[in-house]
Amino acid sequence: MSTEPMGVADARKQLGHLIARAVHRRTPTVISRSTQERAVIISEEDYRDLVALRREREEAAVAQMIADADAGTLAVTSYDNPADLYAAMGLTPPPAR
């Protein structure tokens, strides 16, 4: 995979080529709209593989939690308010309504 992201305008001009490259050579392309907004063009087969890997990882994590709960070793943390939970997870709380 190329380390340099391609701009949206360039990607738009080459979209057919980028899709063919993803499908036939299994070469992903990173597209960047800004420093924080990036996406990757990959083949549908690669996407399905990624989804399957994610599902397997999540299933393994749940199975481990069940085993820990059955063994009485599951660590449980409680939070006094949602802001503390977001902070513990390294997330920014959503804006107040």
mmCIF file of N, CA and C in Angstrom:
data_model
loop_
_atom_site.group_PDB
_atom_site.id
_atom_site.type_symbol
_atom_site.label_atom_id
_atom_site.label_comp_id
_atom_site.label_asym_id
_atom_site.label_seq_id
_atom_site.Cartn_x
_atom_site.Cartn_y
_atom_site.Cartn_z
ATOM 1 N N MET A 1 0.851 -1.173 0.000
ATOM 2 C CA MET A 1 0.000 0.000 0.000
ATOM 3 C C MET A 1 0.893 1.231 0.000
ATOM 4 N N SER A 2 0.523 2.183 -0.805
ATOM 5 C CA SER A 2 1.273 3.426 -0.868
ATOM 6 C C SER A 2 1.117 4.189 0.439
ATOM 7 N N THR A 3 2.206 4.779 0.911
ATOM 8 C CA THR A 3 2.139 5.519 2.169
ATOM 9 C C THR A 3 1.618 6.930 1.955
ATOM 10 N N GLU A 4 1.729 7.453 0.736
ATOM 11 C CA GLU A 4 1.251 8.801 0.455
ATOM 12 C C GLU A 4 -0.201 8.745 -0.006
ATOM 13 N N PRO A 5 -1.072 9.453 0.700
ATOM 14 C CA PRO A 5 -2.480 9.457 0.261
ATOM 15 C C PRO A 5 -2.651 10.272 -1.013
ATOM 16 N N MET A 6 -3.630 9.896 -1.776
ATOM 17 C CA MET A 6 -3.965 10.591 -3.010
ATOM 18 C C MET A 6 -5.089 11.568 -2.707
ATOM 19 N N GLY A 7 -5.033 12.743 -3.281
ATOM 20 C CA GLY A 7 -6.096 13.722 -3.097
ATOM 21 C C GLY A 7 -7.374 13.285 -3.793
ATOM 22 N N VAL A 8 -8.486 13.825 -3.346
ATOM 23 C CA VAL A 8 -9.790 13.457 -3.894
ATOM 24 C C VAL A 8 -9.879 13.787 -5.381
ATOM 25 N N ALA A 9 -9.405 14.955 -5.779
ATOM 26 C CA ALA A 9 -9.498 15.354 -7.192
ATOM 27 C C ALA A 9 -8.732 14.381 -8.083
ATOM 28 N N ASP A 10 -7.509 14.008 -7.662
ATOM 29 C CA ASP A 10 -6.727 13.048 -8.450
ATOM 30 C C ASP A 10 -7.394 11.683 -8.465
ATOM 31 N N ALA A 11 -7.920 11.265 -7.342
ATOM 32 C CA ALA A 11 -8.585 9.960 -7.266
ATOM 33 C C ALA A 11 -9.813 9.931 -8.168
ATOM 34 N N ARG A 12 -10.543 11.031 -8.199
ATOM 35 C CA ARG A 12 -11.739 11.102 -9.046
ATOM 36 C C ARG A 12 -11.359 10.904 -10.511
ATOM 37 N N LYS A 13 -10.249 11.503 -10.933
ATOM 38 C CA LYS A 13 -9.806 11.391 -12.330
ATOM 39 C C LYS A 13 -9.373 9.970 -12.669
ATOM 40 N N GLN A 14 -8.892 9.231 -11.661
ATOM 41 C CA GLN A 14 -8.336 7.891 -11.891
ATOM 42 C C GLN A 14 -9.184 6.780 -11.287
ATOM 43 N N LEU A 15 -10.425 7.070 -10.960
ATOM 44 C CA LEU A 15 -11.233 6.118 -10.197
ATOM 45 C C LEU A 15 -11.308 4.739 -10.845
ATOM 46 N N GLY A 16 -11.557 4.687 -12.139
ATOM 47 C CA GLY A 16 -11.637 3.387 -12.818
ATOM 48 C C GLY A 16 -10.355 2.595 -12.668
ATOM 49 N N HIS A 17 -9.232 3.249 -12.850
ATOM 50 C CA HIS A 17 -7.924 2.602 -12.702
ATOM 51 C C HIS A 17 -7.712 2.136 -11.258
ATOM 52 N N LEU A 18 -8.083 2.976 -10.287
ATOM 53 C CA LEU A 18 -7.888 2.621 -8.885
ATOM 54 C C LEU A 18 -8.732 1.423 -8.491
ATOM 55 N N ILE A 19 -9.944 1.356 -9.003
ATOM 56 C CA ILE A 19 -10.811 0.208 -8.716
ATOM 57 C C ILE A 19 -10.230 -1.054 -9.349
ATOM 58 N N ALA A 20 -9.797 -0.954 -10.598
ATOM 59 C CA ALA A 20 -9.205 -2.114 -11.269
ATOM 60 C C ALA A 20 -7.960 -2.580 -10.520
ATOM 61 N N ARG A 21 -7.147 -1.634 -10.070
ATOM 62 C CA ARG A 21 -5.938 -1.973 -9.324
ATOM 63 C C ARG A 21 -6.293 -2.687 -8.013
ATOM 64 N N ALA A 22 -7.347 -2.223 -7.350
ATOM 65 C CA ALA A 22 -7.772 -2.858 -6.090
ATOM 66 C C ALA A 22 -8.293 -4.268 -6.348
ATOM 67 N N VAL A 23 -9.064 -4.424 -7.407
ATOM 68 C CA VAL A 23 -9.683 -5.724 -7.683
ATOM 69 C C VAL A 23 -8.682 -6.731 -8.242
ATOM 70 N N HIS A 24 -7.914 -6.323 -9.235
ATOM 71 C CA HIS A 24 -7.066 -7.283 -9.941
ATOM 72 C C HIS A 24 -5.683 -7.475 -9.318
ATOM 73 N N ARG A 25 -5.142 -6.417 -8.718
ATOM 74 C CA ARG A 25 -3.816 -6.545 -8.098
ATOM 75 C C ARG A 25 -3.887 -6.527 -6.578
ATOM 76 N N ARG A 26 -5.111 -6.349 -6.063
ATOM 77 C CA ARG A 26 -5.329 -6.275 -4.613
ATOM 78 C C ARG A 26 -4.435 -5.214 -3.976
ATOM 79 N N THR A 27 -4.342 -4.076 -4.668
ATOM 80 C CA THR A 27 -3.542 -2.956 -4.198
ATOM 81 C C THR A 27 -4.467 -1.864 -3.690
ATOM 82 N N PRO A 28 -4.441 -1.576 -2.393
ATOM 83 C CA PRO A 28 -5.305 -0.530 -1.849
ATOM 84 C C PRO A 28 -4.759 0.861 -2.172
ATOM 85 N N THR A 29 -5.644 1.842 -2.181
ATOM 86 C CA THR A 29 -5.263 3.236 -2.397
ATOM 87 C C THR A 29 -5.869 4.079 -1.295
ATOM 88 N N VAL A 30 -5.028 4.868 -0.629
ATOM 89 C CA VAL A 30 -5.505 5.792 0.406
ATOM 90 C C VAL A 30 -5.872 7.105 -0.274
ATOM 91 N N ILE A 31 -7.066 7.591 0.021
ATOM 92 C CA ILE A 31 -7.533 8.868 -0.514
ATOM 93 C C ILE A 31 -7.750 9.804 0.663
ATOM 94 N N SER A 32 -7.261 11.020 0.509
ATOM 95 C CA SER A 32 -7.343 11.981 1.601
ATOM 96 C C SER A 32 -8.081 13.237 1.149
ATOM 97 N N ARG A 33 -9.072 13.636 1.936
ATOM 98 C CA ARG A 33 -9.760 14.903 1.700
ATOM 99 C C ARG A 33 -9.147 15.987 2.573
ATOM 100 N N SER A 34 -8.624 15.589 3.712
ATOM 101 C CA SER A 34 -7.934 16.491 4.635
ATOM 102 C C SER A 34 -7.005 15.625 5.472
ATOM 103 N N THR A 35 -6.306 16.240 6.412
ATOM 104 C CA THR A 35 -5.392 15.451 7.242
ATOM 105 C C THR A 35 -6.135 14.489 8.155
ATOM 106 N N GLN A 36 -7.411 14.752 8.403
ATOM 107 C CA GLN A 36 -8.179 13.895 9.301
ATOM 108 C C GLN A 36 -9.231 13.054 8.605
ATOM 109 N N GLU A 37 -9.485 13.305 7.329
ATOM 110 C CA GLU A 37 -10.502 12.544 6.604
ATOM 111 C C GLU A 37 -9.824 11.723 5.520
ATOM 112 N N ARG A 38 -9.704 10.421 5.794
ATOM 113 C CA ARG A 38 -9.082 9.508 4.843
ATOM 114 C C ARG A 38 -9.978 8.304 4.636
ATOM 115 N N ALA A 39 -9.855 7.736 3.461
ATOM 116 C CA ALA A 39 -10.579 6.509 3.132
ATOM 117 C C ALA A 39 -9.648 5.651 2.288
ATOM 118 N N VAL A 40 -9.996 4.386 2.148
ATOM 119 C CA VAL A 40 -9.166 3.467 1.377
ATOM 120 C C VAL A 40 -10.042 2.741 0.370
ATOM 121 N N ILE A 41 -9.581 2.700 -0.869
ATOM 122 C CA ILE A 41 -10.243 1.891 -1.895
ATOM 123 C C ILE A 41 -9.603 0.511 -1.843
ATOM 124 N N ILE A 42 -10.423 -0.494 -1.557
ATOM 125 C CA ILE A 42 -9.964 -1.883 -1.569
ATOM 126 C C ILE A 42 -10.984 -2.712 -2.333
ATOM 127 N N SER A 43 -10.601 -3.910 -2.692
ATOM 128 C CA SER A 43 -11.532 -4.788 -3.400
ATOM 129 C C SER A 43 -12.626 -5.265 -2.446
ATOM 130 N N GLU A 44 -13.727 -5.684 -3.030
ATOM 131 C CA GLU A 44 -14.813 -6.222 -2.209
ATOM 132 C C GLU A 44 -14.338 -7.472 -1.459
ATOM 133 N N GLU A 45 -13.507 -8.273 -2.092
ATOM 134 C CA GLU A 45 -12.980 -9.475 -1.437
ATOM 135 C C GLU A 45 -12.145 -9.101 -0.205
ATOM 136 N N ASP A 46 -11.278 -8.089 -0.353
ATOM 137 C CA ASP A 46 -10.482 -7.643 0.793
ATOM 138 C C ASP A 46 -11.376 -7.079 1.889
ATOM 139 N N TYR A 47 -12.410 -6.345 1.493
ATOM 140 C CA TYR A 47 -13.347 -5.799 2.479
ATOM 141 C C TYR A 47 -14.027 -6.929 3.257
ATOM 142 N N ARG A 48 -14.482 -7.940 2.539
ATOM 143 C CA ARG A 48 -15.130 -9.074 3.213
ATOM 144 C C ARG A 48 -14.165 -9.789 4.156
ATOM 145 N N ASP A 49 -12.906 -9.916 3.738
ATOM 146 C CA ASP A 49 -11.896 -10.531 4.608
ATOM 147 C C ASP A 49 -11.718 -9.705 5.878
ATOM 148 N N LEU A 50 -11.657 -8.384 5.746
ATOM 149 C CA LEU A 50 -11.509 -7.509 6.913
ATOM 150 C C LEU A 50 -12.698 -7.616 7.856
ATOM 151 N N VAL A 51 -13.895 -7.661 7.280
ATOM 152 C CA VAL A 51 -15.099 -7.796 8.105
ATOM 153 C C VAL A 51 -15.074 -9.127 8.855
ATOM 154 N N ALA A 52 -14.674 -10.193 8.161
ATOM 155 C CA ALA A 52 -14.603 -11.513 8.808
ATOM 156 C C ALA A 52 -13.565 -11.512 9.928
ATOM 157 N N LEU A 53 -12.418 -10.903 9.692
ATOM 158 C CA LEU A 53 -11.387 -10.823 10.741
ATOM 159 C C LEU A 53 -11.882 -10.033 11.946
ATOM 160 N N ARG A 54 -12.563 -8.928 11.686
ATOM 161 C CA ARG A 54 -13.105 -8.130 12.787
ATOM 162 C C ARG A 54 -14.124 -8.938 13.583
ATOM 163 N N ARG A 55 -14.984 -9.659 12.878
ATOM 164 C CA ARG A 55 -15.996 -10.477 13.544
ATOM 165 C C ARG A 55 -15.344 -11.564 14.393
ATOM 166 N N GLU A 56 -14.324 -12.209 13.847
ATOM 167 C CA GLU A 56 -13.610 -13.251 14.605
ATOM 168 C C GLU A 56 -12.967 -12.673 15.859
ATOM 169 N N ARG A 57 -12.367 -11.489 15.737
ATOM 170 C CA ARG A 57 -11.725 -10.852 16.888
ATOM 171 C C ARG A 57 -12.761 -10.498 17.946
ATOM 172 N N GLU A 58 -13.909 -9.963 17.514
ATOM 173 C CA GLU A 58 -14.967 -9.616 18.464
ATOM 174 C C GLU A 58 -15.534 -10.860 19.141
ATOM 175 N N GLU A 59 -15.730 -11.936 18.379
ATOM 176 C CA GLU A 59 -16.236 -13.180 18.951
ATOM 177 C C GLU A 59 -15.257 -13.744 19.978
ATOM 178 N N ALA A 60 -13.961 -13.669 19.675
ATOM 179 C CA ALA A 60 -12.943 -14.160 20.616
ATOM 180 C C ALA A 60 -12.951 -13.327 21.888
ATOM 181 N N ALA A 61 -13.115 -12.013 21.749
ATOM 182 C CA ALA A 61 -13.145 -11.141 22.928
ATOM 183 C C ALA A 61 -14.364 -11.439 23.794
ATOM 184 N N VAL A 62 -15.511 -11.653 23.158
ATOM 185 C CA VAL A 62 -16.725 -11.983 23.919
ATOM 186 C C VAL A 62 -16.565 -13.336 24.596
ATOM 187 N N ALA A 63 -16.018 -14.313 23.889
ATOM 188 C CA ALA A 63 -15.805 -15.636 24.480
ATOM 189 C C ALA A 63 -14.876 -15.541 25.688
ATOM 190 N N GLN A 64 -13.840 -14.708 25.578
ATOM 191 C CA GLN A 64 -12.920 -14.531 26.705
ATOM 192 C C GLN A 64 -13.629 -13.871 27.884
ATOM 193 N N MET A 65 -14.474 -12.888 27.616
ATOM 194 C CA MET A 65 -15.226 -12.239 28.703
ATOM 195 C C MET A 65 -16.163 -13.228 29.393
ATOM 196 N N ILE A 66 -16.797 -14.081 28.612
ATOM 197 C CA ILE A 66 -17.694 -15.089 29.190
ATOM 198 C C ILE A 66 -16.885 -16.050 30.060
ATOM 199 N N ALA A 67 -15.729 -16.481 29.554
ATOM 200 C CA ALA A 67 -14.878 -17.390 30.329
ATOM 201 C C ALA A 67 -14.407 -16.710 31.611
ATOM 202 N N ASP A 68 -14.034 -15.429 31.535
ATOM 203 C CA ASP A 68 -13.603 -14.686 32.726
ATOM 204 C C ASP A 68 -14.750 -14.532 33.719
ATOM 205 N N ALA A 69 -15.954 -14.269 33.195
ATOM 206 C CA ALA A 69 -17.112 -14.133 34.080
ATOM 207 C C ALA A 69 -17.401 -15.457 34.771
ATOM 208 N N ASP A 70 -17.326 -16.557 34.014
ATOM 209 C CA ASP A 70 -17.566 -17.878 34.601
ATOM 210 C C ASP A 70 -16.515 -18.217 35.662
ATOM 211 N N ALA A 71 -15.282 -17.740 35.447
ATOM 212 C CA ALA A 71 -14.201 -18.021 36.396
ATOM 213 C C ALA A 71 -14.179 -17.021 37.550
ATOM 214 N N GLY A 72 -15.035 -16.011 37.464
ATOM 215 C CA GLY A 72 -15.078 -14.991 38.513
ATOM 216 C C GLY A 72 -13.924 -14.012 38.450
ATOM 217 N N THR A 73 -13.293 -13.903 37.286
ATOM 218 C CA THR A 73 -12.143 -13.007 37.160
ATOM 219 C C THR A 73 -12.401 -11.814 36.251
ATOM 220 N N LEU A 74 -13.638 -11.628 35.853
ATOM 221 C CA LEU A 74 -13.976 -10.507 34.972
ATOM 222 C C LEU A 74 -13.918 -9.207 35.763
ATOM 223 N N ALA A 75 -13.077 -8.298 35.312
ATOM 224 C CA ALA A 75 -12.970 -6.995 35.968
ATOM 225 C C ALA A 75 -14.125 -6.107 35.507
ATOM 226 N N VAL A 76 -14.834 -5.536 36.459
ATOM 227 C CA VAL A 76 -15.958 -4.661 36.146
ATOM 228 C C VAL A 76 -15.659 -3.283 36.712
ATOM 229 N N THR A 77 -15.835 -2.285 35.876
ATOM 230 C CA THR A 77 -15.595 -0.905 36.298
ATOM 231 C C THR A 77 -16.901 -0.147 36.186
ATOM 232 N N SER A 78 -17.212 0.636 37.202
ATOM 233 C CA SER A 78 -18.407 1.477 37.129
ATOM 234 C C SER A 78 -17.965 2.934 37.117
ATOM 235 N N TYR A 79 -18.785 3.760 36.518
ATOM 236 C CA TYR A 79 -18.485 5.179 36.389
ATOM 237 C C TYR A 79 -19.627 5.983 36.983
ATOM 238 N N ASP A 80 -19.277 7.110 37.571
ATOM 239 C CA ASP A 80 -20.282 7.959 38.196
ATOM 240 C C ASP A 80 -21.098 8.753 37.186
ATOM 241 N N ASN A 81 -20.510 9.002 36.035
ATOM 242 C CA ASN A 81 -21.230 9.783 35.020
ATOM 243 C C ASN A 81 -20.649 9.453 33.648
ATOM 244 N N PRO A 82 -21.389 9.787 32.598
ATOM 245 C CA PRO A 82 -20.923 9.466 31.242
ATOM 246 C C PRO A 82 -19.586 10.129 30.893
ATOM 247 N N ALA A 83 -19.322 11.317 31.391
ATOM 248 C CA ALA A 83 -18.072 12.007 31.069
ATOM 249 C C ALA A 83 -16.864 11.192 31.536
ATOM 250 N N ASP A 84 -16.965 10.569 32.705
ATOM 251 C CA ASP A 84 -15.872 9.738 33.206
ATOM 252 C C ASP A 84 -15.649 8.522 32.311
ATOM 253 N N LEU A 85 -16.736 7.932 31.824
ATOM 254 C CA LEU A 85 -16.633 6.787 30.924
ATOM 255 C C LEU A 85 -15.934 7.197 29.630
ATOM 256 N N TYR A 86 -16.376 8.309 29.040
ATOM 257 C CA TYR A 86 -15.738 8.780 27.808
ATOM 258 C C TYR A 86 -14.251 9.046 28.034
ATOM 259 N N ALA A 87 -13.923 9.675 29.147
ATOM 260 C CA ALA A 87 -12.526 9.978 29.455
ATOM 261 C C ALA A 87 -11.711 8.698 29.598
ATOM 262 N N ALA A 88 -12.254 7.689 30.252
ATOM 263 C CA ALA A 88 -11.543 6.420 30.440
ATOM 264 C C ALA A 88 -11.287 5.723 29.108
ATOM 265 N N MET A 89 -12.180 5.956 28.148
ATOM 266 C CA MET A 89 -12.036 5.330 26.841
ATOM 267 C C MET A 89 -11.248 6.214 25.871
ATOM 268 N N GLY A 90 -10.845 7.399 26.342
ATOM 269 C CA GLY A 90 -10.083 8.308 25.477
ATOM 270 C C GLY A 90 -10.926 8.939 24.399
ATOM 271 N N LEU A 91 -12.223 9.093 24.674
ATOM 272 C CA LEU A 91 -13.149 9.668 23.697
ATOM 273 C C LEU A 91 -13.617 11.051 24.156
ATOM 274 N N THR A 92 -14.060 11.818 23.187
ATOM 275 C CA THR A 92 -14.651 13.114 23.479
ATOM 276 C C THR A 92 -16.145 12.915 23.664
ATOM 277 N N PRO A 93 -16.716 13.397 24.765
ATOM 278 C CA PRO A 93 -18.165 13.236 24.960
ATOM 279 C C PRO A 93 -18.944 13.962 23.868
ATOM 280 N N PRO A 94 -20.107 13.445 23.508
ATOM 281 C CA PRO A 94 -20.928 14.138 22.515
ATOM 282 C C PRO A 94 -21.403 15.465 23.076
ATOM 283 N N PRO A 95 -21.733 16.411 22.198
ATOM 284 C CA PRO A 95 -22.211 17.706 22.686
ATOM 285 C C PRO A 95 -23.535 17.557 23.458
ATOM 286 N N ALA A 96 -23.711 18.417 24.447
ATOM 287 C CA ALA A 96 -24.957 18.385 25.243
ATOM 288 C C ALA A 96 -26.117 18.781 24.338
ATOM 289 N N ARG A 97 -27.255 18.192 24.622
ATOM 290 C CA ARG A 97 -28.454 18.516 23.814
ATOM 291 C C ARG A 97 -29.187 19.667 24.382
#
